[in-house]
Coordinates of C-alpha atoms in Angstrom, one line a residue:
X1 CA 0.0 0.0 0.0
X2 CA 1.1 3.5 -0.8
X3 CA 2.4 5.7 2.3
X4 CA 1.3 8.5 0.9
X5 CA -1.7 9.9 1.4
X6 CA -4.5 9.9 -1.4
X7 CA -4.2 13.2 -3.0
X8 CA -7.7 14.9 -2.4
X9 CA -10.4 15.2 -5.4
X10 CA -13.0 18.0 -6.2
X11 CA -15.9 17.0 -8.4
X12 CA -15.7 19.7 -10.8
X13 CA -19.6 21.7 -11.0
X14 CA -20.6 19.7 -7.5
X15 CA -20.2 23.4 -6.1
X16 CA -19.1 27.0 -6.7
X17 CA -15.1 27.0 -7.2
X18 CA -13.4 29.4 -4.5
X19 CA -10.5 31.0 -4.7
X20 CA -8.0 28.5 -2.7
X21 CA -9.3 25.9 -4.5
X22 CA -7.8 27.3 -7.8
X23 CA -4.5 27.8 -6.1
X24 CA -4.7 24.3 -5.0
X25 CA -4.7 23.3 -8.3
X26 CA -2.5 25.5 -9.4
X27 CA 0.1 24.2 -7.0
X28 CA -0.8 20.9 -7.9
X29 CA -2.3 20.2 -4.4
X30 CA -5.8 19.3 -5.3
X31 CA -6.8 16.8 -8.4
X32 CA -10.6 17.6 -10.3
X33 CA -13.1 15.1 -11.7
X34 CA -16.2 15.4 -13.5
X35 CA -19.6 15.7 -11.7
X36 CA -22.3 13.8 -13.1
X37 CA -24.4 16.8 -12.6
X38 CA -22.5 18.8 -14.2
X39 CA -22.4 16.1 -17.2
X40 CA -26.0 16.2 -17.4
X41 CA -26.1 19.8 -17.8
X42 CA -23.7 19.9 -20.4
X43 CA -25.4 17.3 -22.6
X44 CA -28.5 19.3 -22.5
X45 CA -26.7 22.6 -23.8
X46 CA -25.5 20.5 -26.3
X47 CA -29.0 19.1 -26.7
X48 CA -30.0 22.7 -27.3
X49 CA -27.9 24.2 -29.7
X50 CA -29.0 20.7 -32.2
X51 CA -32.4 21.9 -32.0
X52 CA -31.6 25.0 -33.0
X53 CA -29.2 24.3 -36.0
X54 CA -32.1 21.9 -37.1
X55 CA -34.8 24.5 -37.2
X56 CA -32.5 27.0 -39.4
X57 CA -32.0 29.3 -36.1
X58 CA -28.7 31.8 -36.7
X59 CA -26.2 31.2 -34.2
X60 CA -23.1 33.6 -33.9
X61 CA -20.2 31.6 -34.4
X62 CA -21.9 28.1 -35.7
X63 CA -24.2 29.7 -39.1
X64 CA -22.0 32.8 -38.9
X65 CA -18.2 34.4 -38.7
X66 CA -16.8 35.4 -36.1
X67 CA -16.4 39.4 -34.7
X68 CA -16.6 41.7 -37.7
X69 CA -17.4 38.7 -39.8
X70 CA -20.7 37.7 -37.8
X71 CA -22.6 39.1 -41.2
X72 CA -21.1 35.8 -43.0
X73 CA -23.3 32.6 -43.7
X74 CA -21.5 29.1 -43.0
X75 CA -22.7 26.8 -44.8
X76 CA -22.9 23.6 -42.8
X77 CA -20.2 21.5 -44.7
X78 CA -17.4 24.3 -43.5
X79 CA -19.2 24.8 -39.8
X80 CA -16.4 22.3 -38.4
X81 CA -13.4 23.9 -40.8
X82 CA -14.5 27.2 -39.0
X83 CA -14.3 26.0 -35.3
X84 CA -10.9 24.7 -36.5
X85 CA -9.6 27.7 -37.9
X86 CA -10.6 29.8 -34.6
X87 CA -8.5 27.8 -32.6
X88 CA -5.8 28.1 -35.2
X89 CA -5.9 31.6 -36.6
X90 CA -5.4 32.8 -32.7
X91 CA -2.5 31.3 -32.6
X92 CA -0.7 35.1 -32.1
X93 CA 0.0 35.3 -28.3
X94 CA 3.9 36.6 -28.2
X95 CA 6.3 37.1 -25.4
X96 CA 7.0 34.9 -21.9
X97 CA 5.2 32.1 -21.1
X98 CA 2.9 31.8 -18.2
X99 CA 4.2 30.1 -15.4
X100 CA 3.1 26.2 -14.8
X101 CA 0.7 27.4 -12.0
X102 CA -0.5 30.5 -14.7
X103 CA -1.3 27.8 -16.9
X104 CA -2.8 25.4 -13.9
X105 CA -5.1 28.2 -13.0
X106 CA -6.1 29.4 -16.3
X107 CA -7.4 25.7 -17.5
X108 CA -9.5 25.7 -14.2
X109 CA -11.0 28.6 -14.3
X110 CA -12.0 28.3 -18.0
X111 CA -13.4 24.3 -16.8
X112 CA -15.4 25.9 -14.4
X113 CA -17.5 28.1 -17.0
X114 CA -18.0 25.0 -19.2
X115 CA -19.3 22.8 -16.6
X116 CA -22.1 25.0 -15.9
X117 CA -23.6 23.5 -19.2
X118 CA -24.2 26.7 -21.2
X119 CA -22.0 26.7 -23.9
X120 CA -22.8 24.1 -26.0
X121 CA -19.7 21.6 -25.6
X122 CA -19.6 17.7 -25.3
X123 CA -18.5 16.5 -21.9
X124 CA -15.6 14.8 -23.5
X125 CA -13.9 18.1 -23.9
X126 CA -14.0 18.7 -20.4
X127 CA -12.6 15.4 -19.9
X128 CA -9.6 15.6 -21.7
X129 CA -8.9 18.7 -20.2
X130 CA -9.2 17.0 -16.6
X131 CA -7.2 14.1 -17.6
X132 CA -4.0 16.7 -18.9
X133 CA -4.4 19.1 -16.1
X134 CA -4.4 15.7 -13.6
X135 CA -1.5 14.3 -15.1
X136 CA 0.5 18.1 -14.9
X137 CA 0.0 18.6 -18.1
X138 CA -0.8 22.3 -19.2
X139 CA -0.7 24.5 -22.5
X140 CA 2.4 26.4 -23.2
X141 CA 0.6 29.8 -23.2
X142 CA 2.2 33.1 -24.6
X143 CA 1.4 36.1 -21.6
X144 CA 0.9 38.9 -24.1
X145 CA -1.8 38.9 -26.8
X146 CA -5.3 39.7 -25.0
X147 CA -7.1 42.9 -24.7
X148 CA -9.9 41.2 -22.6
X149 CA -12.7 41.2 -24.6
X150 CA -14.2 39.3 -26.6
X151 CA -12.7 37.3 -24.0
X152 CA -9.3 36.0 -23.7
X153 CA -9.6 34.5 -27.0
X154 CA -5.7 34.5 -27.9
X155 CA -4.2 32.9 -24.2
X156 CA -7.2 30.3 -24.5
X157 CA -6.3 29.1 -28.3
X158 CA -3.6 27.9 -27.1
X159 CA -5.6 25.5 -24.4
X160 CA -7.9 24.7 -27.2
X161 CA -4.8 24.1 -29.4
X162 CA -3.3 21.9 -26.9
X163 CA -7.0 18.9 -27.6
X164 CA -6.3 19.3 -31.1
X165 CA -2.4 17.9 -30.7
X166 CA -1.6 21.1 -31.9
X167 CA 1.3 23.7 -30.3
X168 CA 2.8 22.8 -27.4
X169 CA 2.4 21.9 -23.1
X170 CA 4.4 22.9 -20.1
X171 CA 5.5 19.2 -18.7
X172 CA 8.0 19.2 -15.9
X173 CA 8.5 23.1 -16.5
X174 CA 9.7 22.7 -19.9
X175 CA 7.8 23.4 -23.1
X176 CA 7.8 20.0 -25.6
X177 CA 4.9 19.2 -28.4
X178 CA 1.6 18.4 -27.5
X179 CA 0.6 15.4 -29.3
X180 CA 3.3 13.0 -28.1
X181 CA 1.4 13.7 -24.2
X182 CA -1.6 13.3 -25.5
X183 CA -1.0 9.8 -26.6
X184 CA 1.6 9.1 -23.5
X185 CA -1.6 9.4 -21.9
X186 CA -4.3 7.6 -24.0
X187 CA -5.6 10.9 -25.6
X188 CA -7.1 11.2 -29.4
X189 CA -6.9 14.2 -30.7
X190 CA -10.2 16.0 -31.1
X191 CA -12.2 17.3 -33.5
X192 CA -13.9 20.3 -32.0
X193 CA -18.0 20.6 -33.2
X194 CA -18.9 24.4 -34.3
X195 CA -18.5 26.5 -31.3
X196 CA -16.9 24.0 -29.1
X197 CA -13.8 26.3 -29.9
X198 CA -15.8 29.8 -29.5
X199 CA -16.5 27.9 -26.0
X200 CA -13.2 27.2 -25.0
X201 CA -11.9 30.6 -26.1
X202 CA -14.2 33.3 -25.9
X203 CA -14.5 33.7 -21.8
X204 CA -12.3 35.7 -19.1
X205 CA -10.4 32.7 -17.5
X206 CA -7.1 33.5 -18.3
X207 CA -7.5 37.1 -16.1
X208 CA -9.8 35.2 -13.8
X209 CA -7.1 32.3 -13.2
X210 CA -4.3 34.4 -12.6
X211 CA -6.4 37.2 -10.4
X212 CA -7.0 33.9 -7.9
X213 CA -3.4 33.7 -7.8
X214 CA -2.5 37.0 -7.4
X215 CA -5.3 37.3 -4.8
X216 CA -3.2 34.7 -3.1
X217 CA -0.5 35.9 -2.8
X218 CA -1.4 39.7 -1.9
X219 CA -3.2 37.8 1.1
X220 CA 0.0 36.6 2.4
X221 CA 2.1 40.2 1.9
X222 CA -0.1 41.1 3.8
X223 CA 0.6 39.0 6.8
X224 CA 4.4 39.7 5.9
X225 CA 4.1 43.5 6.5
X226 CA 2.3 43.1 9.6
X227 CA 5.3 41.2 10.8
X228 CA 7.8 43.2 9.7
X229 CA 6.3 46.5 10.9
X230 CA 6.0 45.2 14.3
X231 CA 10.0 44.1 14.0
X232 CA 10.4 47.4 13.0
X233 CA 9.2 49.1 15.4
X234 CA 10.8 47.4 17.9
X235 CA 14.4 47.7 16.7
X236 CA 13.5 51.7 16.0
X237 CA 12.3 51.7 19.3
X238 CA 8.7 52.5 18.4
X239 CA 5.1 52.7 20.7
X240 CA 3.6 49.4 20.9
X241 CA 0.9 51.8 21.9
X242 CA -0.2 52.9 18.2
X243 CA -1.7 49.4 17.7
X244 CA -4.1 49.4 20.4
X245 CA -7.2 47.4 20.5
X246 CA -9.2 50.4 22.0
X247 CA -7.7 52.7 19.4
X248 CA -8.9 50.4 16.1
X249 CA -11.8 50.2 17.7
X250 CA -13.1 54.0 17.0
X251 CA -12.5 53.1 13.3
X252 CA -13.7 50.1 12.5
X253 CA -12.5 49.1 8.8
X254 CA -12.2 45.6 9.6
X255 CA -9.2 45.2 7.3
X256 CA -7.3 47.4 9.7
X257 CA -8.2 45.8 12.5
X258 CA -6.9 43.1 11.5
X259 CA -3.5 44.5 10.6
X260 CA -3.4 45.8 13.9
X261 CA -4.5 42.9 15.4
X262 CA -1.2 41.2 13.9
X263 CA 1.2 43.1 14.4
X264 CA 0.0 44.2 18.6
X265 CA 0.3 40.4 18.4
X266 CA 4.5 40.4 17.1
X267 CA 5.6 43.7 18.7
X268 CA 7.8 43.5 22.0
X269 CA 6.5 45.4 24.8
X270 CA 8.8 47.9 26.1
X271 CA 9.1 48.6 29.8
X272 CA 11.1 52.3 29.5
X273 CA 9.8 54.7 27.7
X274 CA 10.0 55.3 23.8
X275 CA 12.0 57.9 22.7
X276 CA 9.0 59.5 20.9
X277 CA 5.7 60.3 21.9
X278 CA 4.0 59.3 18.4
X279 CA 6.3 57.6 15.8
X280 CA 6.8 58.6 11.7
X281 CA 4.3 57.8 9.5
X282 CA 5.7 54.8 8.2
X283 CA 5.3 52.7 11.4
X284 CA 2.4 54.7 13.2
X285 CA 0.0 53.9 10.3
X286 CA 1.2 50.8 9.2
X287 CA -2.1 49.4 10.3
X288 CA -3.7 51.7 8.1
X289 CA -1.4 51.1 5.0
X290 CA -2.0 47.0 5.1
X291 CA -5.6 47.3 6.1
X292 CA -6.1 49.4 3.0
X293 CA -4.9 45.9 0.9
X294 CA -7.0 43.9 3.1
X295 CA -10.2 45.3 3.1
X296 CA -9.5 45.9 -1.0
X297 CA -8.8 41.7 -1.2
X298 CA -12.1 41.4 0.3
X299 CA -14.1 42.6 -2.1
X300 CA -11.6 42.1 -4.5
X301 CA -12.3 38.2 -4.0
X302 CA -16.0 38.5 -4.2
X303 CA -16.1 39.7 -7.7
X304 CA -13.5 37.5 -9.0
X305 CA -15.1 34.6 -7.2
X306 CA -18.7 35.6 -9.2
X307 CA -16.4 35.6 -12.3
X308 CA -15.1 32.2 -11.5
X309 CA -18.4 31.0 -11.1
X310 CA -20.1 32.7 -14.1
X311 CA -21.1 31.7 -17.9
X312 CA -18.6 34.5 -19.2
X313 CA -18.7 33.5 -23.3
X314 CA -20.8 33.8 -26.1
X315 CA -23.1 32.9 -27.3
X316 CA -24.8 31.2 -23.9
X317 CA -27.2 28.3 -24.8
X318 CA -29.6 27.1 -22.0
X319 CA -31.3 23.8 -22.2
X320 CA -34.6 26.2 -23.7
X321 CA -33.2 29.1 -25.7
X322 CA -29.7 30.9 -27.0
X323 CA -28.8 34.0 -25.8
X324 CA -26.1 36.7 -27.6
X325 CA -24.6 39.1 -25.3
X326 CA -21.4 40.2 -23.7
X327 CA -20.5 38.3 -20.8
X328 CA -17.2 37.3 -21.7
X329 CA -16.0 41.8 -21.3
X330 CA -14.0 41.5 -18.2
X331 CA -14.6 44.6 -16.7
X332 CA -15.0 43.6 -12.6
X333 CA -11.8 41.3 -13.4
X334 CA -9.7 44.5 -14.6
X335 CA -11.1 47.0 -11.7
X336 CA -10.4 44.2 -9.1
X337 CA -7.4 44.0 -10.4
X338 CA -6.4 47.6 -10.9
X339 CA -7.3 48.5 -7.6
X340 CA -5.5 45.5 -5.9
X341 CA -2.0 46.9 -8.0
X342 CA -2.7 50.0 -6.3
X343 CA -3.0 48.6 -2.2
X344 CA -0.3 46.2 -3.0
X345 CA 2.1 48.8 -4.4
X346 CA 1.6 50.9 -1.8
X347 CA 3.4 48.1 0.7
X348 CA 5.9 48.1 -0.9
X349 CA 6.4 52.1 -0.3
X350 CA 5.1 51.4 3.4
X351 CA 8.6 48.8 3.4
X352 CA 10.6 51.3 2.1
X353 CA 9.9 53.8 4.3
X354 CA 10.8 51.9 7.0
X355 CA 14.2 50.2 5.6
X356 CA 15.2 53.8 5.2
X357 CA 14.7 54.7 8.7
X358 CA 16.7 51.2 9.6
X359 CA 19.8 52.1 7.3
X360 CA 19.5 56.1 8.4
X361 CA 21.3 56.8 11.5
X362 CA 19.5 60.3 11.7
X363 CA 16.3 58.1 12.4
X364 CA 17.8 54.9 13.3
X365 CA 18.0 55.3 17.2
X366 CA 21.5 54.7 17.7
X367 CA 22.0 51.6 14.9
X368 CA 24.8 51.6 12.6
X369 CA 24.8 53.5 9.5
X370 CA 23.2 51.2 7.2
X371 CA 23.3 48.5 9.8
X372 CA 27.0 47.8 9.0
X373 CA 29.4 46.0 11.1
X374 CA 32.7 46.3 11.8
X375 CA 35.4 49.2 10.3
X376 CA 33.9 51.6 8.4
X377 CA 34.6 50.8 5.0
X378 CA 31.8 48.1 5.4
X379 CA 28.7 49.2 3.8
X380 CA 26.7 46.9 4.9
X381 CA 23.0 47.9 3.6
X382 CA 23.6 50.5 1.4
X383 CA 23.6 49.1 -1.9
X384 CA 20.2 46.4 -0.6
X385 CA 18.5 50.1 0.1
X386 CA 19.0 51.2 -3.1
X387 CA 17.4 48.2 -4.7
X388 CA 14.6 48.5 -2.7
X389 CA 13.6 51.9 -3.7
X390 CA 14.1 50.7 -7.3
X391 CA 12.0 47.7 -6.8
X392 CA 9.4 50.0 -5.2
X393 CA 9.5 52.5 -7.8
X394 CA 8.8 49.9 -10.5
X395 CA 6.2 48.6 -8.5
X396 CA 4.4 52.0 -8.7
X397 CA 4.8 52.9 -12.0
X398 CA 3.3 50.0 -13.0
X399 CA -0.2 51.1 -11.2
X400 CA -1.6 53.0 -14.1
X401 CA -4.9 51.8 -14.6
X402 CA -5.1 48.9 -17.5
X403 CA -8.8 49.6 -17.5
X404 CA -8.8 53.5 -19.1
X405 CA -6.3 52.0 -22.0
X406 CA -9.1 50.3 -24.0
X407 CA -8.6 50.1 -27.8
X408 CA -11.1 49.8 -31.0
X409 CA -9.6 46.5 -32.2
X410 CA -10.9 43.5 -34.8
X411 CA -12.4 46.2 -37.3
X412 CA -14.2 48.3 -34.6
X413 CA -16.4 45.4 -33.9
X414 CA -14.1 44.9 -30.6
X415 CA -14.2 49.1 -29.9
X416 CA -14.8 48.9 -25.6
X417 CA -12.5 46.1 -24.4
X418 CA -11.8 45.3 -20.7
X419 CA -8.0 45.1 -20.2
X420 CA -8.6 42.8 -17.6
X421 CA -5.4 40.5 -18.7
X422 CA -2.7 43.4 -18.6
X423 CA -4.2 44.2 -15.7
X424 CA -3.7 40.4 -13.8
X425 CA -0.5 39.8 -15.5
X426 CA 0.8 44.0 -14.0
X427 CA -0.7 43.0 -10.6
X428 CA 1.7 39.7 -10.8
X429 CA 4.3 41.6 -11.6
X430 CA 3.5 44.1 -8.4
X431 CA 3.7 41.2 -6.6
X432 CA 7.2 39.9 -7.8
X433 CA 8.5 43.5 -6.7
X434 CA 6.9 43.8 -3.8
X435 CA 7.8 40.5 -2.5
X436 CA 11.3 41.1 -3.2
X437 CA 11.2 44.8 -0.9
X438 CA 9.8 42.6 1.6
X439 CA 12.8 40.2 1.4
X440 CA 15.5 43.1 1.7
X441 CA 13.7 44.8 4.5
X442 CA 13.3 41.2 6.4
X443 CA 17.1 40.6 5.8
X444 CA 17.4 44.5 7.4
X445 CA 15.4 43.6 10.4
X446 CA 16.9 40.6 11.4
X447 CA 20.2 42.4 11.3
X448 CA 19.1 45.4 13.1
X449 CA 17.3 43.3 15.8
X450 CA 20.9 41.6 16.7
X451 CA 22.6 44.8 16.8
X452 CA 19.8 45.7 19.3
X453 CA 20.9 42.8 21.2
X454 CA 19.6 43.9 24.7
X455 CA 16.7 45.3 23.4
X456 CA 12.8 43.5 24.7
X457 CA 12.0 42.0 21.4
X458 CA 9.0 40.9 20.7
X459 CA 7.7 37.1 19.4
X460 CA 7.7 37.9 16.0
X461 CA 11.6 39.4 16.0
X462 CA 12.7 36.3 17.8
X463 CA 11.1 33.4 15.4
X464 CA 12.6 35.3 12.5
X465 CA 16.0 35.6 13.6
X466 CA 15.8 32.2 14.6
X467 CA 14.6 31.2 11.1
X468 CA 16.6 33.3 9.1
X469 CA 19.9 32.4 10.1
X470 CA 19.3 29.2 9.7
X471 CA 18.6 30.4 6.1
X472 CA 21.4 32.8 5.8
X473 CA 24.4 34.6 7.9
X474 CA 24.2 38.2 8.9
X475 CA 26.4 40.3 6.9
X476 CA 29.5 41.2 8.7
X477 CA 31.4 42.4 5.7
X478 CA 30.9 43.7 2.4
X479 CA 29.5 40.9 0.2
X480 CA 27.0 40.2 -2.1
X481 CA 23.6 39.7 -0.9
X482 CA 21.6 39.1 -4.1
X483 CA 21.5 35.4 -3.5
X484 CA 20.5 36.3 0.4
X485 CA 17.7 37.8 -0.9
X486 CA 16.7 34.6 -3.5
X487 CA 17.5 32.5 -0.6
X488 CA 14.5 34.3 1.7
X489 CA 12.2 34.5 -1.2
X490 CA 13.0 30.6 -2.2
X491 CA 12.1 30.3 1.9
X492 CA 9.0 32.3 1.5
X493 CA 7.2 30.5 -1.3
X494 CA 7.8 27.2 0.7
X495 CA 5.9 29.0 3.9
X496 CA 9.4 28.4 5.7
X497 CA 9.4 32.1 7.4
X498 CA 8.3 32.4 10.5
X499 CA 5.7 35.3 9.7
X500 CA 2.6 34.1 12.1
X501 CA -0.2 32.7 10.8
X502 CA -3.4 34.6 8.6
X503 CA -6.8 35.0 10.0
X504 CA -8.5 31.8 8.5
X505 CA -5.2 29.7 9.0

């Protein structure tokens, strides 16, 4: 018998998906099946859209072209040529790859649109899919190429591309041909029906999948500013008072009563008094700074989690009628995400405030200029600061709203498009800065909390000095400290750091 533990299985349409459940999968922690339920509602979408193509009805996409071209009759000998050449004419998505996990989170969230049976495609599709994304098995999918609207119709070619044997699939973090997986696995290549591939493509999963990551991970910077704002104020010798109970209590954004909440938890308490009566800005309304990203991820989650959950393509066919609309525009996607770029940013100047203040001796409270040790031709922090403030400026430059940069595109027939791609993939990239500030100014506190050796530090300064240099050694002479820093990050994406637990944890 196996050791290991069975890994767990979610029958895909038994429920609405949540958030954590698409970063389970994307981490490869939680395997999906097919609900029977589901099944059933498929078939009768499929059901559906028969009836209609036997009484003569018009359906975008099936009897007509597609976008501009919707004023085109197919004739029903090319109606499977045309699904075909969807999939294959949006082969146009240039630049990186996303990740594995992009990829992982992308398929889901496009698998939980077609299993609520309203677009018309055979339950076999959904299966293949299931079986590749099982197996680790994901399409190879350029990041740049989607203005959000009419769906993420370029990204998603590529998963469509991938049941055809065509292009290629991330296996083992490397990019190799799709149709040798597909038989290593006891796969036929498809043939897609007419609008199986307008199904697969024409919907906001690819923003959706990687907003639930970014979600994610904005969650958890969260937690790691609380800690290190109450290590901070400790080694800057800071009032434990700011984070009162009472005092979060007369305003009540629940976001930043948490923040409070975590860090009152990490923060020593001193027995002499503070050298100031009120501390800078940076420390003092830290509370205020993470509860803004807090209370932001809350409703943040909500619509994301309604676009998870949603029929977002076109055109939608019930088990009774056909419906043409617009649900695959991205809109709440993009603002979620364009707001969350915005909070999250915003950390990382929070961080850099306060690594200043460690590195400054005018505000340090007696540390070492640039908490250096030794002679003074060690320089200790200096050069770390600087990156930091580089990091942090990148991170805020990329803020500008996706949303306001909509373009007439596809002969004017796409002229209001969401964005709502740029925006995930910016906010991603928010998030790889940010996270990297956070590691510098964690490397900074540790060191200035054993120069403050006789200091009262609190829980939270303890546990990380204690679990960083296990990690890596102070810095006791000039060195380089870029692989330090890779070293904490590598830590941090393992949940190794001792950062105290979140709120649901």
């Amino acid at each position: 018998m196996n050791p290991e533990r069975r890994q767990e299985v979610l029958a895909l349409g038994s429920r609405p998906l949540e958030i954590r459940d698409v970063v389970r999968v994307a981490a490869g922690q939680l395997q999906l099946e097919l609900d029977p339920a589901a099944r059933r509602a498929m078939l009768g979408s499929t059901r559906q859209l028969a009836r209609a193509l036997d009484s003569g009805q018009a359906v975008y996409g099936v009897t007509t072209g597609f976008g501009d071209s919707c004023t085109e009759s197919i004739p029903p000998a090319e109606r499977h040529a045309l699904a075909l050449n969807l999939v294959r004419f949006h082969g146009a998505g240039l630049g990186p790859l996303f990740s594995e996990a992009e990829s992982r989170a992308i398929t889901v969230a496009r698998l939980a649109c077609l299993v609520r049976g309203y677009s018309a495609v055979r339950p076999q599709i959904v299966e293949h899919l299931l079986t590749l994304l099982n197996a680790g098995v994901v399409a190879a999918i350029p990041a740049l190429g989607s203005v959000g609207a009419s769906g993420d119709l370029t990204p998603l070619s590529y998963v469509a591309a991938v049941l055809l044997g065509e292009r290629e699939v991330l296996w083992k973090s490397k990019s190799e041909p799709a149709r040798p997986h597909l038989q290593r696995l006891g796969l036929q290549p498809l043939t897609l029906e007419p609008k199986e591939s307008l199904a697969l493509m024409n919907g906001t999963s690819a923003m959706t999948g990687i907003a639930c990551l970014a979600l994610e991970r904005a969650r958890r910077l969260c937690r790691w500013c609380a800690a290190l704002s109450a290590v901070n104020c400790d080694v800057l010798l800071g009032q434990p008072g700011h984070f009162a109970a009472e005092l979060f209590s007369l305003k009540p954004h629940p976001g930043q009563a948490l923040a409070a909440a975590w860090i009152r938890a990490d923060v020593g308490q001193r027995s002499s008094p503070a050298p100031m009566i009120q501390d800078r800005y940076s420390l003092r309304c830290a509370p205020h700074v993470i509860g803004v990203a807090l209370d932001v991820l809350t409703w943040a989650s909500q619509w994301v989690e309604i676009e998870l959950n949603s029929v977002n393509d076109n055109p939608i066919v019930s088990a009774d009628a056909i419906y043409h609309g617009g649900h695959f525009y991205g809109g709440h996607v993009c603002q979620a995400m364009d707001s969350l770029k915005v909070a999250v940013a915003n950390l990382a100047d929070l961080l850099d405030r306060q690594l200043l203040h460690l590195c400054d001796p005018r505000s340090n409270r007696g540390l070492p200029a640039n908490l250096a040790r030794g002679s003074t031709a060690h320089h200790g922090f200096k050069a770390l600061q600087i990156t930091a403030s580089a990091l942090t400026a990148e991170a805020l430059k990329l803020t500008t709203p996706a949303s306001v940069f909509s373009r007439s595109t596809e002969n004017h027939n796409q002229d209001k498009v969401s964005m709502g791609t740029i925006a995930a993939r910016d906010c991603q990239s928010i998030l790889d800065h940010v996270e990297r500030v956070a590691a510098i100014t964690t490397l900074a506190a540790v060191q200035a909390t054993e120069l403050r050796a006789t200091h009262e530090h609190g829980p939270r300064a303890r546990a990380l000095v204690q679990s960083m240099r296990a990690l890596v050694p102070a810095n006791t002479a000039d060195r380089r400290m870029d692989v330090d820093v890779v070293a904490v990050l590598d830590s941090y994406s393992k949940g190794l750091l001792a950062l105290g637990e979140l709120d649901d944890e």
